[in-house]
Amino acid sequence: MKRPRARLLDESSEESEDEALQGRSQIDRSKRARISEGSHDDRISDDSSNDDIEEEQATQFRAQQSKRRKDDVAAENGIIESISCTNFMCHTYLEVTLGPLINFIIGHNGSGKSAVLTAITLCLGGRAISTNRGASLKSFIKQGQEYSTLCVKLKNQGETAYQPEIYGESILVERHFTKAGTSGFKLKSSSGRIISTRKADLEDICDYFTLQLDNPMSVLTQDMARQFLNHSNPSDKYKFFLKGTQLEQLGHDYDLITENLDKIEAGFSRFMHAIENLKREYRKAKELEALSKRHDTLRQKIKNFQNQMAWAQIEVQEQKLEEHEADLRNSDELMLSIQNDIANAAESFQEVDGLHDHANVKVEDARTELEPLQSEKEISRQNHMKAKADLQESRMEQRTIREHLRASDQRIKTAHEGIKDEYRRLEAANGGNHLQRLQEINDAKAAVDECRTLATEHNNNLRHLEEDKRSAERAIKEFLPALRRKENEINEGEERLDNMMRDRGQQLRGYQPNMSQLIKAVAQDNGFQNKPVGPIGNHIRLLQPIWSSILEKSLGGALNSFVVTSKLDQTRLSALMQRIRCPCPILIGNTAAFDISSHEPDPSYLTALKILEIDNDLVTRQLIINQGIEQTILIESMPEAIETMDNGRLRNVKQCFSINDSMRGAGIRLTYGWGGTLSSTYVEPYRGQSRMKTDIEFQINEQRKLVQDLKNQRRDLENRHRGLQTALKHCQEAIVRHQRSSRDHRVETQRAEDKVDVLQDALDREAVEEGRLDALKEGLLEAEQEKEVQENSYGEAVLAIDRLTEVLRTCAECLERHDAGISGVQAKIRAAESKALKLYNQRMAALQKKNKDIQHLEDETRRREELENDRADQYAVVEQWTAKAIQVSPRVSVDPGETTDTLEQKLQRLVTDLEQHESRIGGDPRTIAAAAKNAEVAMKAAEEKFKSEERLAQTLKHSVFNRQDRLKLFRNHISARARLQFNYLLSERGFRGKLTIAHKQRMLDLDVQPDETQDGIGRKTKTLSGGEKSFSTICLLLSLWEAMGAPIRCLDEFDVFMDSVNRDVSLKMMITAAARSVQKQYILITPQAMGSVSVNDSVRIIKLSDPERGQTTINF
C-alpha cells in the first residue's frame, strides 16, 4: 500500500474541502462541455471578492480543528528516531537520538550541527547538490578517510506502519559511499536483517511516509533559511509557497494533460482520412473475391490430385517402416541366439571356475599338509641329534669304565704283590717311621675329600652350562625370523624405491592394477545420474609430505574408495568394478553444503584438513564424516603432543597424530578414552606407494632414507645374531672344557685315593701284627669286588650303547621317512599347482569367450537401439506425414497404377492452368478472400478505435475541468489557512498584519504593524527592524508549514539575526505551534544557547561538542 506523494492536508481538512467542492462542481459540470480556450492562469485565477468569505470559513475550520486537536501527540510512524554518521564531514563518528516532537540541536560554530540535516537528506535518497554543501558524495567524506557511512532510523509503529511484518517497529536506512565514487543503500529491519539494497524501495518508503527531502520548505538548510528569512522578495516567497505546498507540481501536471488533449484532437482529422481509405480498399477486395469464385471446379480437381499425392507419399514411408520392423525382428532373433551363447559360456565359465577354485583348495590343502610334516621332521631331527649326543656320552662313559677296570686289575695285581711282600716282611720286622706314615695317610685322605668336593661342585655347574646353551639356541632360533623379516622388508623397500623412480609421476601406481581402466570406464559410462568421484586419494594433494606415511596408514582403504550420490549409481558402479575386476569400497554421499566452523578445534592447531588440498566437495564431506579430518590435529614432537593432549580434554579434538623418531614413517595416535583418560596406539609405517598427490622427490628421498634405516637395522640384527652365535659357541666350549675338567677331577681323585691306598699298604706292611696280612687280603677282596662292579657297569654300558645305537637308527629311519613324505607332498603340491595353472588358463579362456559374447550382445544391443531409433524416427515420419496428410484430407485411395511422379505431372498441368487464371485476377481465392476479410477487419477496427479515442478525449476534458476547479478551491483554501495562521502568530507578540497572496502575479508579500492599534498603516518587511523582520518571516514559515503535509520539518539557524526578545518570543511561538501540529516532528538548529527553553517530553535539546579525535558518543 502506498500513500500519495504529497499529503497536503490532514483528514479533517480534506473532508471539509470535499463538502465545499461538491455543490460547485455539479453546477460547473452542467455548464461546460469542452475545454475553454483560455490560458492556465485564467482557469486557476483567484477571486479576490471571496477572500473575506474564505478567511471566515478558514477561521471557523481552525476553531473546529483546535477543539478536536490534542497537543503533544507524537506520530506512530514516519518520523526519525536517530541519525548516525561515520567519517562524515567533520565527524569521525556522530550519533544523534531525536525526540518524536520538537528537537533543538545546538553547538558552537563548526561543531557540525548542519551535518545532521545534510546526513538526513543524503541518507534518505536526496541529491548531494540539493544540500548546497557539495557537488558530489565524496566531498562529504572526512579528510583523510576513504569512505563514509550514514544511518537513519525511522519509526514504524501503529496501524499504518509500512510492512511491519517485514521491517518490524523500526526501519534502518544505511547509505555507504567512498572516495572512488561508489555508493549504495541498505534497508534493514529493526533486528538488523538486510531487507533490500534497491533505491526504488527507499523511494517507496519515502512516498509512503511523505518524506519530502527535496522540498525546500520541508528541509531548510543554512543557505535556504538565510535566503528565505532575510533576502527573499515576494516572488521568491511565492515560489517557496508553491514548492512547499506541491501546487507547482500540480499545475505542471495539468498543463501537460492539456497539451496531450490538444495533440489527440489534432490527430482526429488524419484518422478520419485513413478510415475512408480503408473503406475503399474493402470494396475493391470484395469485387475480386466474387470474380475468383468462378473457377471452383478446376480447384476441386487439383484438390483431389493433391490428396492422392499426399497419401501416395504416406504409402512409400509405410513400406520403409515395414522394412525397419523386419530388421528389428532379425535383430531380436540374433540377440536371443547370443544370449543363449552367453548362458552356455557362463555355465562353462562357472564350471571351470569351480574346478579352478577346487584346484586352489587342493593346493592350499597340500600346503597345509606340508606344514605338520615339516614340523614333525624338525622334531625327528632334534630327536636324532639327541640320540646321537646320548650315544657319544655313553661311549665316553664306556671308555671311563674301561679305564677303571684297568685300574682295578692293577690294584688286584698290587694286592697280590703286597701279600707276598707281607709274607716276606713278616719274616723280618721293621719299626722306625710309623707315626710319619700315619700323618701322610691322613693328609692323603684330606686331599681325597677335597678332590671329591671339587668334583661335586664342578658337576653341579654342568646343569647351568647346559641351560645357558639351550637358552642361546632358543635365542638364535627366535631371532632368525626377525632377521628374515627385516631382509624381506629391505627387499620390498628397494623394490618400492625402484618402482617409485621408474613410475615417477604415475599417480595411479599406488592403487589396484586395473584402476586406470576403471577410471576410464567410469568416464565413458553415461548411465550414471551423477558421475562417481574416485578414487578419493586421487583428488587429494598432501601439502606437507612429512605426514604422508601416517595419513596413508590412518586413512587406509578410504583412499581407494569411490563416492556416488544414489543407490542406483552405487549398483551400477559395483557392476562395473566386477566386470573390470577392480573391487573398491563405494560410499554414498550428497552434495548439500554444510558448515564445520563450529566443529573445528582452536585455529592454532594444525589439522589434517588444513594440510589436505581437496578438489571435490564430495570427497571433503566423506573424509569429514567418516575420518574426522577436521578434528584430527598433527603435532610433530611426541612429548609436545602428549603434553598438549594430557592437559585437559581439548575442545573439538578427537585424535592427535605424532611422528615416531625411532622408526621412520611410524607414528603415535593419541585419543581420549572413557572418562577423558589419554590412550596411545602405535601407527605402523605405510609400506605401499603413495596414493595421495604429493612431492614425488620428497617421497623418493624418504624411501631412500627408509631403506637405509632398514639396512642399518639389519646390520644391528646381524651383529646381535653374531653375538648370539658367539655366546652359543662359548657355551659349547664351556661344556667341553667342563667335560675335560670332570675327567681331570676324576683322575685327580683316583690318584689321591691310590696314594691313600699305597700309604695304607705301606703302613700295613710295617705293622708287626698279623692283622696286616688280613688287611691286605681284605683289600684284595675289595679290589676284586670293585672289578666285578666295574665289569657289570661295563656290561650295562655296552647294552646302553647298543640300545642308543638302535634308537639312533630308528630316528634316522624316521627322519628319512619324513623326508620322503615331504618330498611326496611337495610333488603333490607341484602337481596340484600345475593342474590349477591349467584350469586357470581354461578359466581365462572361458572368461574371454564369455566377455566376447557379452561384448557381441552389447554391440548388437546398441545396433538394435539404433534400429529402434531408426524405426522410431521412421514411425515419427509416418505419423508426422500422416498428420499433415490428414490436415489436407481424410485418407483416400490412390488410383491403380498411379505413382507420386504421375500424380505430380497431372497436378502440375492443372496448377499451371489455375495459376494463369489467378495471375489474370491477381491471386488465389484464399488470398483474395483473406485480403477482403482483413480489409473489413481493419476498417471496423479503425472505426471502433476512433470512437473509443473520441470518448476518451471527452472524458479527459471533463476530468481536467473538474481537477482545475478543485485545484483553485484547494489553493484558495490553503491561502486562507496560511493568512489566518500568519495573523494568529503575529498576535502572539502583539503584532498585526496581513499576508497577501496574488496567484496571477505570482507574488507573496507581508504587511506587518508592530502594534495592535487599528489606526496604524501596515509596513513592508524592508521597513522593519532586523529582529521584527526575522520574527515576521518565522511567522510566515510556520504558516506555510501548517499548510504542508510532510511529517518532518527542519530549519537551520533560524535566529541568527534576532535579538533576544524576538528570539524568546519566536522560540515560544515555534514550540507552541509545533505542539499543536499533530504527529509532526521538528528539527531546529541554532548556534545559540537554549537556557530559556524548558526541556520536557515534547522538547529535547541536543548539544553537539566540537569534533575531537577518537570521539564515539555525544554528550547530552
PDB file of C-alpha atoms in Angstrom, residues 959-1066:
ATOM      1  CA  SER A 959     -11.798  15.330 -15.730  1.00  0.00           C
ATOM      2  CA  VAL A 960      -9.415  18.225 -16.391  1.00  0.00           C
ATOM      3  CA  PHE A 961     -12.191  20.773 -15.805  1.00  0.00           C
ATOM      4  CA  ASN A 962     -13.075  19.095 -12.522  1.00  0.00           C
ATOM      5  CA  ARG A 963      -9.469  18.895 -11.319  1.00  0.00           C
ATOM      6  CA  GLN A 964      -8.741  22.514 -12.266  1.00  0.00           C
ATOM      7  CA  ASP A 965     -11.773  23.641 -10.281  1.00  0.00           C
ATOM      8  CA  ARG A 966     -10.650  21.559  -7.290  1.00  0.00           C
ATOM      9  CA  LEU A 967      -7.113  22.964  -7.626  1.00  0.00           C
ATOM     10  CA  LYS A 968      -8.434  26.506  -7.462  1.00  0.00           C
ATOM     11  CA  LEU A 969     -10.546  25.789  -4.372  1.00  0.00           C
ATOM     12  CA  PHE A 970      -7.655  23.886  -2.810  1.00  0.00           C
ATOM     13  CA  ARG A 971      -5.229  26.756  -3.479  1.00  0.00           C
ATOM     14  CA  ASN A 972      -7.639  29.332  -2.071  1.00  0.00           C
ATOM     15  CA  HIS A 973      -8.244  27.142   0.995  1.00  0.00           C
ATOM     16  CA  ILE A 974      -4.519  26.818   1.673  1.00  0.00           C
ATOM     17  CA  SER A 975      -4.042  30.555   1.122  1.00  0.00           C
ATOM     18  CA  ALA A 976      -6.809  31.420   3.581  1.00  0.00           C
ATOM     19  CA  ARG A 977      -5.442  28.937   6.078  1.00  0.00           C
ATOM     20  CA  ALA A 978      -1.938  30.438   5.773  1.00  0.00           C
ATOM     21  CA  ARG A 979      -3.285  34.011   6.186  1.00  0.00           C
ATOM     22  CA  LEU A 980      -5.245  33.016   9.275  1.00  0.00           C
ATOM     23  CA  GLN A 981      -2.258  31.228  10.814  1.00  0.00           C
ATOM     24  CA  PHE A 982       0.016  34.203   9.987  1.00  0.00           C
ATOM     25  CA  ASN A 983      -2.318  36.703  11.714  1.00  0.00           C
ATOM     26  CA  TYR A 984      -2.653  34.395  14.687  1.00  0.00           C
ATOM     27  CA  LEU A 985       1.100  34.028  15.090  1.00  0.00           C
ATOM     28  CA  LEU A 986       1.683  37.813  14.790  1.00  0.00           C
ATOM     29  CA  SER A 987      -0.810  38.341  17.558  1.00  0.00           C
ATOM     30  CA  GLU A 988       1.343  36.209  19.863  1.00  0.00           C
ATOM     31  CA  ARG A 989       3.669  39.248  20.193  1.00  0.00           C
ATOM     32  CA  GLY A 990       1.027  41.947  19.829  1.00  0.00           C
ATOM     33  CA  PHE A 991       1.674  42.491  16.121  1.00  0.00           C
ATOM     34  CA  ARG A 992      -0.922  42.720  13.443  1.00  0.00           C
ATOM     35  CA  GLY A 993      -0.582  42.377   9.737  1.00  0.00           C
ATOM     36  CA  LYS A 994      -1.731  40.825   6.510  1.00  0.00           C
ATOM     37  CA  LEU A 995      -0.443  38.066   4.225  1.00  0.00           C
ATOM     38  CA  THR A 996      -1.109  38.943   0.575  1.00  0.00           C
ATOM     39  CA  ILE A 997      -1.043  36.095  -1.969  1.00  0.00           C
ATOM     40  CA  ALA A 998      -1.577  37.139  -5.618  1.00  0.00           C
ATOM     41  CA  HIS A 999      -1.721  33.998  -7.727  1.00  0.00           C
ATOM     42  CA  LYS A1000      -1.948  35.793 -11.068  1.00  0.00           C
ATOM     43  CA  GLN A1001       1.070  37.965 -10.351  1.00  0.00           C
ATOM     44  CA  ARG A1002       2.772  35.015  -8.591  1.00  0.00           C
ATOM     45  CA  MET A1003       3.583  37.230  -5.623  1.00  0.00           C
ATOM     46  CA  LEU A1004       3.508  36.663  -1.841  1.00  0.00           C
ATOM     47  CA  ASP A1005       4.115  39.678   0.411  1.00  0.00           C
ATOM     48  CA  LEU A1006       3.785  40.673   4.051  1.00  0.00           C
ATOM     49  CA  ASP A1007       2.254  43.772   5.658  1.00  0.00           C
ATOM     50  CA  VAL A1008       3.173  43.986   9.371  1.00  0.00           C
ATOM     51  CA  GLN A1009       2.240  46.577  12.015  1.00  0.00           C
ATOM     52  CA  PRO A1010       4.273  46.171  15.219  1.00  0.00           C
ATOM     53  CA  ASP A1011       1.284  47.210  17.391  1.00  0.00           C
ATOM     54  CA  GLU A1012      -2.339  46.122  17.729  1.00  0.00           C
ATOM     55  CA  THR A1013      -3.999  49.516  17.032  1.00  0.00           C
ATOM     56  CA  GLN A1014      -6.243  49.615  14.029  1.00  0.00           C
ATOM     57  CA  ASP A1015      -5.194  53.149  13.073  1.00  0.00           C
ATOM     58  CA  GLY A1016      -1.675  52.280  12.072  1.00  0.00           C
ATOM     59  CA  ILE A1017      -0.755  51.604   8.482  1.00  0.00           C
ATOM     60  CA  GLY A1018       0.967  48.258   7.765  1.00  0.00           C
ATOM     61  CA  ARG A1019       4.629  48.316   6.784  1.00  0.00           C
ATOM     62  CA  LYS A1020       6.580  46.245   4.364  1.00  0.00           C
ATOM     63  CA  THR A1021       9.274  43.975   5.775  1.00  0.00           C
ATOM     64  CA  LYS A1022      12.040  46.224   4.470  1.00  0.00           C
ATOM     65  CA  THR A1023      10.983  48.963   6.931  1.00  0.00           C
ATOM     66  CA  LEU A1024      11.060  46.603   9.937  1.00  0.00           C
ATOM     67  CA  SER A1025      13.993  46.081  12.229  1.00  0.00           C
ATOM     68  CA  GLY A1026      16.159  43.006  11.862  1.00  0.00           C
ATOM     69  CA  GLY A1027      14.508  41.199  14.779  1.00  0.00           C
ATOM     70  CA  GLU A1028      10.987  42.204  13.679  1.00  0.00           C
ATOM     71  CA  LYS A1029      11.756  41.104  10.148  1.00  0.00           C
ATOM     72  CA  SER A1030      13.049  37.701  11.312  1.00  0.00           C
ATOM     73  CA  PHE A1031      10.069  37.270  13.628  1.00  0.00           C
ATOM     74  CA  SER A1032       7.637  38.091  10.852  1.00  0.00           C
ATOM     75  CA  THR A1033       9.371  35.707   8.483  1.00  0.00           C
ATOM     76  CA  ILE A1034       9.257  32.959  11.152  1.00  0.00           C
ATOM     77  CA  CYS A1035       5.511  33.543  11.419  1.00  0.00           C
ATOM     78  CA  LEU A1036       5.265  33.187   7.640  1.00  0.00           C
ATOM     79  CA  LEU A1037       7.322  29.966   7.728  1.00  0.00           C
ATOM     80  CA  LEU A1038       5.136  28.469  10.443  1.00  0.00           C
ATOM     81  CA  SER A1039       2.025  29.466   8.488  1.00  0.00           C
ATOM     82  CA  LEU A1040       3.327  27.731   5.373  1.00  0.00           C
ATOM     83  CA  TRP A1041       4.353  24.663   7.408  1.00  0.00           C
ATOM     84  CA  GLU A1042       0.804  24.466   8.724  1.00  0.00           C
ATOM     85  CA  ALA A1043      -0.365  24.159   5.099  1.00  0.00           C
ATOM     86  CA  MET A1044       2.040  21.310   4.371  1.00  0.00           C
ATOM     87  CA  GLY A1045       1.523  17.575   4.997  1.00  0.00           C
ATOM     88  CA  ALA A1046       5.136  16.419   5.459  1.00  0.00           C
ATOM     89  CA  PRO A1047       5.709  14.729   8.877  1.00  0.00           C
ATOM     90  CA  ILE A1048       9.269  16.119   9.283  1.00  0.00           C
ATOM     91  CA  ARG A1049      10.186  19.832   9.254  1.00  0.00           C
ATOM     92  CA  CYS A1050      13.785  21.027   9.512  1.00  0.00           C
ATOM     93  CA  LEU A1051      15.191  24.556   9.907  1.00  0.00           C
ATOM     94  CA  ASP A1052      18.844  25.573  10.242  1.00  0.00           C
ATOM     95  CA  GLU A1053      19.974  28.784  12.048  1.00  0.00           C
ATOM     96  CA  PHE A1054      16.582  30.436  12.191  1.00  0.00           C
ATOM     97  CA  ASP A1055      17.544  33.004  14.891  1.00  0.00           C
ATOM     98  CA  VAL A1056      20.836  34.353  13.559  1.00  0.00           C
ATOM     99  CA  PHE A1057      19.513  37.882  13.016  1.00  0.00           C
ATOM    100  CA  MET A1058      17.117  38.062  16.013  1.00  0.00           C
ATOM    101  CA  ASP A1059      17.602  39.972  19.199  1.00  0.00           C
ATOM    102  CA  SER A1060      16.961  38.197  22.492  1.00  0.00           C
ATOM    103  CA  VAL A1061      13.380  39.467  22.823  1.00  0.00           C
ATOM    104  CA  ASN A1062      12.272  38.420  19.340  1.00  0.00           C
ATOM    105  CA  ARG A1063      14.199  35.163  19.727  1.00  0.00           C
ATOM    106  CA  ASP A1064      12.435  34.251  23.005  1.00  0.00           C
ATOM    107  CA  VAL A1065       9.037  35.084  21.557  1.00  0.00           C
ATOM    108  CA  SER A1066       9.839  33.176  18.358  1.00  0.00           C
TER     109      SER A1066
END
